[in-house]
Short mmCIF file of C-alpha atoms in Angstrom, two decimals:
data_model
loop_
_atom_site.label_atom_id
_atom_site.label_comp_id
_atom_site.label_asym_id
_atom_site.label_seq_id
_atom_site.Cartn_x
_atom_site.Cartn_y
_atom_site.Cartn_z
CA MET A 1 -72.97 -198.17 85.75
CA THR A 2 -74.48 -195.42 87.76
CA ARG A 3 -71.49 -193.16 89.82
CA ILE A 4 -72.99 -190.88 92.90
CA ALA A 5 -70.46 -188.89 94.61
CA VAL A 6 -71.36 -187.53 98.20
CA ILE A 7 -69.06 -184.64 99.01
CA GLY A 8 -68.23 -184.37 102.65
CA ALA A 9 -67.71 -187.51 105.09
CA GLY A 10 -69.65 -186.18 108.10
CA ALA A 11 -73.07 -187.15 109.45
CA ALA A 12 -75.32 -186.63 106.78
CA GLY A 13 -72.72 -187.57 104.03
CA CYS A 14 -71.96 -191.05 105.42
CA PHE A 15 -75.77 -191.90 106.34
CA CYS A 16 -76.81 -190.26 103.06
CA ALA A 17 -73.68 -193.06 101.02
CA SER A 18 -74.86 -195.80 103.73
CA LEU A 19 -78.44 -195.61 102.92
CA LEU A 20 -77.14 -195.78 98.67
CA ARG A 21 -75.37 -198.46 99.24
CA LYS A 22 -77.94 -200.56 100.89
CA TRP A 23 -80.75 -199.57 97.99
CA ALA A 24 -78.44 -199.14 94.83
CA PRO A 25 -75.91 -202.19 95.66
CA THR A 26 -74.86 -201.61 91.35
CA ALA A 27 -73.93 -197.65 91.86
CA HIS A 28 -69.93 -197.03 92.51
CA ILE A 29 -70.19 -194.72 95.87
CA THR A 30 -67.00 -192.09 96.20
CA VAL A 31 -67.02 -190.34 99.21
CA PHE A 32 -65.06 -187.15 99.00
CA GLU A 33 -63.53 -185.58 102.70
CA ALA A 34 -61.27 -183.12 103.47
CA GLY A 35 -59.66 -184.31 106.78
CA ALA A 36 -58.33 -187.13 107.86
CA LYS A 37 -61.08 -189.00 109.71
CA PRO A 38 -64.52 -188.92 108.46
CA MET A 39 -66.88 -187.73 110.89
CA ALA A 40 -64.50 -186.64 113.24
CA LYS A 41 -67.20 -183.71 114.60
CA LEU A 42 -69.86 -186.59 115.29
CA ALA A 43 -67.21 -188.49 117.96
CA ILE A 44 -67.24 -184.99 119.89
CA THR A 45 -70.61 -184.15 119.30
CA GLY A 46 -72.79 -184.22 122.59
CA GLY A 47 -69.50 -184.06 124.78
CA GLY A 48 -68.61 -187.89 122.93
CA ARG A 49 -71.94 -189.25 123.81
CA CYS A 50 -73.42 -188.09 120.34
CA ASN A 51 -76.83 -186.96 121.11
CA LEU A 52 -78.17 -188.97 118.18
CA THR A 53 -82.10 -186.79 117.90
CA ASN A 54 -84.43 -185.34 120.33
CA SER A 55 -88.40 -186.79 121.06
CA PHE A 56 -89.04 -183.49 120.67
CA GLY A 57 -91.00 -183.91 122.79
CA GLY A 58 -90.13 -180.00 124.71
CA ILE A 59 -90.91 -178.45 121.67
CA ARG A 60 -94.45 -176.79 120.61
CA THR A 61 -93.92 -175.46 117.42
CA LEU A 62 -90.97 -177.14 114.77
CA SER A 63 -89.62 -173.62 114.63
CA GLU A 64 -88.91 -173.67 118.32
CA ALA A 65 -86.15 -176.13 117.46
CA TYR A 66 -85.80 -174.28 113.91
CA PRO A 67 -85.13 -171.38 113.97
CA ARG A 68 -84.35 -171.45 110.22
CA GLY A 69 -85.45 -174.49 107.82
CA GLU A 70 -88.66 -175.08 109.59
CA ARG A 71 -90.64 -175.60 106.39
CA THR A 72 -87.96 -177.71 104.67
CA MET A 73 -87.59 -180.12 108.12
CA LYS A 74 -91.22 -180.55 108.24
CA ARG A 75 -90.83 -182.47 105.30
CA ALA A 76 -87.91 -183.91 106.04
CA LEU A 77 -89.32 -185.01 109.22
CA LYS A 78 -92.43 -186.84 108.31
CA ALA A 79 -89.48 -188.79 105.49
CA PHE A 80 -87.19 -189.95 108.06
CA SER A 81 -88.86 -188.91 112.04
CA GLN A 82 -87.17 -189.39 115.32
CA GLU A 83 -88.54 -192.57 115.67
CA ASP A 84 -87.22 -193.80 112.36
CA THR A 85 -83.92 -192.20 113.36
CA ILE A 86 -83.77 -194.48 116.51
CA ALA A 87 -85.02 -197.74 114.79
CA TRP A 88 -82.14 -197.13 112.09
CA PHE A 89 -79.91 -197.16 114.84
CA THR A 90 -81.04 -199.64 117.16
CA ALA A 91 -80.89 -202.04 114.00
CA ALA A 92 -77.57 -201.43 112.95
CA GLY A 93 -76.27 -201.88 116.76
CA VAL A 94 -76.36 -199.19 118.55
CA PRO A 95 -79.55 -199.26 121.04
CA CYS A 96 -80.29 -196.18 122.66
CA VAL A 97 -81.34 -194.91 125.74
CA LEU A 98 -84.11 -191.52 125.72
CA GLN A 99 -82.99 -188.84 128.92
CA GLU A 100 -85.43 -186.31 130.82
CA ASP A 101 -84.51 -183.64 128.89
CA HIS A 102 -85.88 -185.51 125.41
CA CYS A 103 -82.79 -186.24 124.03
CA TRP A 104 -81.40 -189.77 122.45
CA PHE A 105 -77.82 -190.88 123.11
CA PRO A 106 -76.58 -194.19 122.51
CA ARG A 107 -77.00 -196.32 125.41
CA SER A 108 -73.25 -196.74 125.66
CA GLN A 109 -72.47 -193.33 125.63
CA ASP A 110 -69.83 -193.23 123.84
CA ALA A 111 -70.48 -191.44 120.27
CA MET A 112 -67.47 -193.81 118.38
CA ASP A 113 -70.30 -196.68 118.40
CA VAL A 114 -72.45 -194.22 115.97
CA VAL A 115 -69.31 -193.65 113.87
CA ARG A 116 -68.70 -197.34 113.89
CA ALA A 117 -72.44 -198.30 112.48
CA LEU A 118 -72.07 -195.78 109.92
CA LEU A 119 -69.16 -196.88 108.65
CA ARG A 120 -70.22 -200.75 108.66
CA GLY A 121 -73.34 -199.47 106.78
CA MET A 122 -70.86 -197.76 104.20
CA GLN A 123 -68.47 -200.67 103.35
CA GLY A 124 -68.16 -200.68 99.82
CA ALA A 125 -68.28 -197.15 99.45
CA GLU A 126 -65.28 -195.48 98.25
CA LEU A 127 -64.00 -193.56 101.14
CA ARG A 128 -61.14 -190.43 99.75
CA LEU A 129 -59.94 -189.05 102.58
CA GLN A 130 -57.67 -185.75 102.50
CA THR A 131 -59.13 -185.15 99.25
CA PRO A 132 -61.26 -181.44 99.16
CA ILE A 133 -63.04 -180.87 96.01
CA HIS A 134 -62.57 -177.21 94.99
CA ASN A 135 -65.40 -177.43 92.36
CA VAL A 136 -68.60 -178.73 92.33
CA LYS A 137 -69.45 -178.12 88.56
CA SER A 138 -66.93 -179.76 87.63
CA LEU A 139 -68.01 -183.45 89.11
CA LEU A 140 -71.11 -182.46 87.76
CA ASP A 141 -69.29 -183.94 84.48
CA SER A 142 -67.98 -186.98 86.11
CA PHE A 143 -70.75 -188.21 88.08
CA ASP A 144 -74.40 -189.08 87.72
CA TYR A 145 -75.29 -187.81 91.45
CA VAL A 146 -73.59 -185.59 93.38
CA VAL A 147 -74.96 -184.72 96.79
CA VAL A 148 -73.44 -182.01 99.01
CA THR A 149 -72.72 -182.52 102.95
CA THR A 150 -70.15 -180.34 103.42
CA GLY A 151 -71.64 -179.18 107.27
CA GLY A 152 -71.81 -175.34 108.49
CA ALA A 153 -69.59 -172.33 106.34
CA PRO A 154 -67.80 -170.22 108.84
CA LYS A 155 -65.64 -169.53 105.99
CA GLY A 156 -68.34 -169.43 102.69
CA LEU A 157 -69.03 -172.19 100.30
CA PRO A 158 -66.03 -170.92 97.58
CA PHE A 159 -66.59 -174.51 96.23
CA LEU A 160 -69.67 -173.83 94.95
CA GLU A 161 -68.38 -171.13 92.76
CA GLY A 162 -69.28 -171.22 89.21
CA LEU A 163 -72.76 -172.92 89.74
CA ASP A 164 -75.65 -170.23 89.69
CA LEU A 165 -77.35 -170.67 93.57
CA GLU A 166 -78.11 -168.33 96.00
CA LEU A 167 -76.20 -168.67 99.08
CA VAL A 168 -77.41 -167.35 102.70
CA PRO A 169 -74.28 -165.42 104.15
CA SER A 170 -73.20 -167.85 107.14
CA VAL A 171 -72.77 -166.47 110.73
CA PRO A 172 -72.11 -168.76 114.06
CA SER A 173 -75.02 -170.21 116.13
CA LEU A 174 -74.73 -171.47 119.55
CA PHE A 175 -72.42 -169.80 121.69
CA THR A 176 -72.07 -168.59 124.62
CA PHE A 177 -71.99 -165.24 125.71
CA THR A 178 -69.08 -163.48 127.41
CA VAL A 179 -70.49 -161.09 130.14
CA LYS A 180 -68.02 -158.94 132.26
CA ASP A 181 -69.78 -158.64 135.25
CA PRO A 182 -67.27 -159.13 138.46
CA ALA A 183 -70.03 -160.48 140.69
CA LEU A 184 -71.47 -162.51 138.29
CA ASN A 185 -68.60 -164.02 137.75
CA ALA A 186 -67.59 -164.70 140.70
CA LEU A 187 -71.02 -167.23 141.15
CA THR A 188 -69.04 -169.41 137.97
CA GLY A 189 -70.81 -173.13 138.11
CA LEU A 190 -74.27 -172.11 139.92
CA VAL A 191 -77.43 -173.92 137.52
CA VAL A 192 -80.62 -172.21 137.69
CA GLU A 193 -83.63 -172.31 135.40
CA ALA A 194 -84.25 -168.59 133.94
CA ARG A 195 -85.12 -166.65 131.27
CA LEU A 196 -82.84 -164.61 128.85
CA GLY A 197 -84.22 -162.30 126.69
CA ILE A 198 -82.65 -159.14 124.53
CA PRO A 199 -85.03 -156.02 124.93
CA GLY A 200 -86.09 -154.36 121.91
CA THR A 201 -86.14 -158.07 120.92
CA ALA A 202 -88.38 -160.69 120.39
CA PHE A 203 -86.00 -163.14 120.94
CA SER A 204 -86.04 -165.54 124.27
CA ALA A 205 -85.15 -168.64 125.34
CA ARG A 206 -86.06 -170.52 128.38
CA GLY A 207 -84.06 -173.12 130.20
CA ALA A 208 -80.62 -174.25 132.28
CA LEU A 209 -78.65 -171.34 132.58
CA LEU A 210 -74.98 -171.56 133.75
CA ILE A 211 -72.76 -169.21 135.11
CA THR A 212 -69.48 -169.19 134.02
CA ASP A 213 -65.77 -166.89 135.28
CA TRP A 214 -66.55 -165.00 131.53
CA GLY A 215 -70.45 -165.46 131.34
CA LEU A 216 -73.19 -167.74 130.57
CA SER A 217 -73.60 -170.85 128.95
CA GLY A 218 -76.34 -173.70 129.36
CA PRO A 219 -79.08 -174.91 127.07
CA ALA A 220 -81.08 -171.27 127.59
CA THR A 221 -77.62 -169.12 126.73
CA LEU A 222 -77.62 -171.49 123.41
CA LYS A 223 -80.90 -171.31 122.64
CA LEU A 224 -81.31 -167.69 122.60
CA SER A 225 -77.64 -167.64 120.22
CA SER A 226 -79.56 -169.82 117.71
CA TYR A 227 -82.86 -167.86 117.59
CA ALA A 228 -80.93 -164.55 117.71
CA ALA A 229 -77.84 -165.65 115.39
CA ARG A 230 -78.24 -162.76 113.25
CA TYR A 231 -79.00 -160.48 114.94
CA LEU A 232 -76.38 -160.72 117.49
CA ALA A 233 -73.63 -160.73 114.30
CA GLU A 234 -75.35 -157.69 112.85
CA GLN A 235 -74.75 -155.93 116.14
CA THR A 236 -71.06 -157.46 116.54
CA TYR A 237 -72.14 -159.62 119.42
CA ARG A 238 -72.45 -156.52 121.61
CA ALA A 239 -76.21 -156.00 123.30
CA PRO A 240 -78.03 -155.99 126.48
CA LEU A 241 -79.45 -158.83 127.29
CA LEU A 242 -82.12 -158.91 130.78
CA VAL A 243 -82.53 -162.60 132.46
CA ASN A 244 -85.40 -163.54 134.78
CA TRP A 245 -83.92 -165.52 137.27
CA LEU A 246 -86.92 -167.50 138.19
CA GLY A 247 -88.48 -168.10 134.74
CA MET A 248 -91.67 -166.24 135.54
CA PRO A 249 -94.04 -163.47 134.24
CA GLN A 250 -93.23 -160.81 136.61
CA ASP A 251 -96.76 -160.45 138.25
CA ALA A 252 -95.62 -163.64 139.27
CA VAL A 253 -93.01 -162.57 140.15
CA ARG A 254 -94.50 -160.28 142.66
CA GLU A 255 -96.50 -163.07 143.93
CA PHE A 256 -93.42 -164.90 145.02
CA LEU A 257 -92.06 -162.46 147.31
CA LEU A 258 -95.47 -161.10 148.60
CA THR A 259 -95.88 -164.55 149.94
CA SER A 260 -92.00 -164.77 151.36
CA ALA A 261 -93.15 -161.76 153.23
CA ARG A 262 -95.94 -162.88 154.96
CA GLU A 263 -94.51 -166.53 155.66
CA ASN A 264 -91.31 -165.00 157.05
CA PRO A 265 -92.00 -161.43 158.61
CA GLN A 266 -89.01 -161.38 161.11
CA LYS A 267 -86.73 -163.43 158.40
CA MET A 268 -84.51 -161.12 157.05
CA VAL A 269 -84.48 -161.20 153.25
CA LYS A 270 -80.79 -161.22 152.47
CA THR A 271 -80.59 -164.98 153.99
CA THR A 272 -84.64 -165.93 152.49
CA HIS A 273 -83.43 -167.06 149.27
CA GLY A 274 -86.61 -169.45 147.94
CA PRO A 275 -85.34 -171.73 144.87
CA LEU A 276 -82.92 -169.89 144.66
CA PRO A 277 -79.05 -170.60 145.23
CA ALA A 278 -78.17 -168.45 148.34
CA ARG A 279 -75.11 -167.10 146.69
CA LEU A 280 -76.96 -166.20 143.81
CA TRP A 281 -79.75 -164.95 146.33
CA GLU A 282 -77.40 -162.57 148.24
CA MET A 283 -75.68 -160.90 144.88
CA LEU A 284 -79.42 -160.06 143.85
CA PHE A 285 -80.26 -159.04 146.92
CA LYS A 286 -76.64 -156.55 147.06
CA LYS A 287 -77.68 -155.24 143.62
CA ALA A 288 -81.34 -154.23 144.64
CA GLY A 289 -79.65 -151.78 147.28
CA LEU A 290 -81.64 -153.13 149.80
CA ARG A 291 -80.38 -152.68 153.43
CA GLU A 292 -78.56 -155.83 155.09
CA ASP A 293 -80.67 -155.93 157.89
CA LEU A 294 -84.02 -155.88 156.14
CA ARG A 295 -86.59 -158.17 157.51
CA TRP A 296 -89.39 -159.03 155.21
CA ALA A 297 -92.57 -156.97 157.80
CA GLU A 298 -90.04 -154.00 156.58
CA LEU A 299 -90.23 -154.33 152.45
CA GLY A 300 -92.42 -151.95 151.84
CA SER A 301 -93.54 -151.01 148.38
CA LYS A 302 -89.95 -149.62 146.77
CA GLY A 303 -87.76 -152.42 148.45
CA LEU A 304 -90.20 -154.74 146.66
CA ASN A 305 -90.02 -153.02 143.30
CA LYS A 306 -86.20 -153.57 143.35
CA LEU A 307 -86.77 -156.83 143.77
CA VAL A 308 -89.02 -157.87 141.52
CA ALA A 309 -87.14 -155.77 138.56
CA VAL A 310 -83.82 -157.34 139.33
CA LEU A 311 -85.21 -161.21 139.88
CA SER A 312 -87.04 -160.08 137.04
CA GLN A 313 -85.47 -157.37 134.96
CA ASP A 314 -81.62 -158.37 135.76
CA SER A 315 -79.81 -156.04 133.04
CA TYR A 316 -76.23 -157.73 131.87
CA ALA A 317 -74.41 -156.81 128.38
CA ILE A 318 -73.24 -158.97 125.78
CA ALA A 319 -69.82 -158.14 125.72
CA GLY A 320 -68.83 -161.18 122.92
CA LYS A 321 -69.27 -164.81 122.09
CA SER A 322 -67.15 -168.36 122.93
CA ARG A 323 -67.88 -171.50 120.94
CA PHE A 324 -69.37 -173.86 122.69
CA ARG A 325 -67.16 -177.17 123.36
CA ASP A 326 -65.75 -177.73 119.99
CA GLU A 327 -69.17 -177.79 118.31
CA PHE A 328 -69.60 -175.62 115.59
CA VAL A 329 -72.64 -174.47 114.42
CA THR A 330 -73.39 -171.87 111.60
CA ALA A 331 -76.82 -170.43 110.70
CA GLY A 332 -76.78 -169.93 106.50
CA GLY A 333 -75.67 -172.05 103.54
CA VAL A 334 -77.28 -172.81 100.59
CA ALA A 335 -80.47 -170.95 100.07
CA LEU A 336 -83.88 -173.33 100.29
CA SER A 337 -84.96 -171.53 97.23
CA ASN A 338 -82.75 -173.05 95.06
CA ILE A 339 -83.98 -176.63 96.28
CA ASP A 340 -86.69 -178.56 95.47
CA LEU A 341 -87.80 -179.23 98.43
CA GLY A 342 -89.51 -182.64 98.13
CA THR A 343 -86.11 -184.10 96.63
CA LEU A 344 -83.70 -182.19 97.30
CA GLU A 345 -82.54 -181.74 94.61
CA SER A 346 -80.94 -178.65 92.72
CA LYS A 347 -84.05 -176.70 91.00
CA ARG A 348 -80.84 -175.24 88.37
CA TYR A 349 -78.84 -178.66 87.95
CA PRO A 350 -80.18 -182.09 87.81
CA GLY A 351 -78.84 -184.52 89.65
CA LEU A 352 -77.56 -182.13 92.36
CA TYR A 353 -78.26 -182.76 95.94
CA PHE A 354 -77.25 -180.77 99.19
CA ALA A 355 -78.03 -182.31 102.63
CA GLY A 356 -77.09 -181.62 106.21
CA GLU A 357 -76.05 -177.78 107.80
CA VAL A 358 -74.56 -176.67 104.02
CA LEU A 359 -78.41 -176.25 103.68
CA ASP A 360 -79.90 -172.94 105.34
CA ILE A 361 -81.07 -175.23 108.27
CA ASP A 362 -79.88 -175.19 111.24
CA ALA A 363 -81.41 -175.51 114.76
CA ILE A 364 -81.16 -175.30 118.76
CA THR A 365 -79.35 -178.41 120.91
CA GLY A 366 -80.39 -181.24 122.10
CA GLY A 367 -80.22 -183.36 118.93
CA PHE A 368 -81.92 -181.46 116.74
CA ASN A 369 -79.14 -180.65 114.28
CA LEU A 370 -78.23 -184.37 113.90
CA GLN A 371 -81.59 -185.53 113.62
CA ALA A 372 -81.74 -183.12 110.38
CA ALA A 373 -78.17 -184.30 109.02
CA TRP A 374 -80.29 -188.15 108.86
CA SER A 375 -83.85 -186.58 107.97
CA THR A 376 -82.20 -184.38 104.39
CA GLY A 377 -79.37 -187.68 104.11
CA TYR A 378 -82.33 -189.37 103.72
CA MET A 379 -84.54 -187.54 101.51
CA CYS A 380 -81.33 -187.41 99.24
CA ALA A 381 -80.57 -190.96 98.78
CA ARG A 382 -84.15 -191.91 98.27
CA SER A 383 -84.71 -189.68 95.79
CA ILE A 384 -80.96 -190.78 93.78
CA VAL A 385 -82.42 -194.47 94.17
CA GLN A 386 -85.86 -193.25 93.20
CA SER A 387 -84.90 -191.88 89.97
CA LEU A 388 -82.61 -194.95 89.13
#
């Protein structure tokens, strides 16, 4: 009898096991999980709603979604796409809905429906909870195939010791920024569409920006933290930050202000906030150092330049990071140079496979990390079945 071990009962591992149960029903499949529950992280993802995948409608190039692992994900998505994900879960009894932000969720808005669907698919596999694997190499002598799906590795991958594999050091991704600015922190709860950037680098991100009492959160911040994960780790999470509050090029910001001046010459600049929340506009107006009773007709070129600067290049300092809810994503893991990118099998150790976040693949928020789990789990299961 063929014996298959899956190490890690997360999204990738349980999906892979579900497929193997269907495609190789006579194989004996054992899923090892160090924790007390399978798919504990999956159950809380998306705020407990489970953002299954993304339509990729807002993505121009795959590297926008996957800062690391783009080439591998291109192959993986051809094998098992976002459309395949929705079709699989719908057939498994989890009808899905697409939001305006391109994110797919279960129609029930309950992540446990996804967990239960995967557990149903795994029926017949042996699930060993609270059974950490300390040395993968020893399993290769006991099983015909071993699939490692242990997820992100903030503390490294000690269980891979003894295997001659290149590992990329893990650093956090998807985190919020600590910004200690009383005027900004006082605006907690405000959300605006903005662009963030780190001066002196090419790292930037656009999207909804949430002001919090500790700094900045929201999709724009999370995207930037993903793109700049390694850079920020090297800087010990201390770096300058520029905020473009209107998300426009500087010339467009200037034209926006000139239009406001032409249309509202006798109105006070402080009270004409346009698309920005009034409290934010007042804070930025004050930061520009303009006279309280200044009217648009009196703005002049110097006043205009000050407003353009504060709206398009407002400067802050990142003073640390905070975790985004309980969803912890890491950049790093098993280097893709170790892996046959067509099968996700180790080049050096036949029968050893890797799927999910344990690989040096990670994504921005929005369902892309889970799609990587489904696609890479699928590739491993397909490759194993083809080799049987």
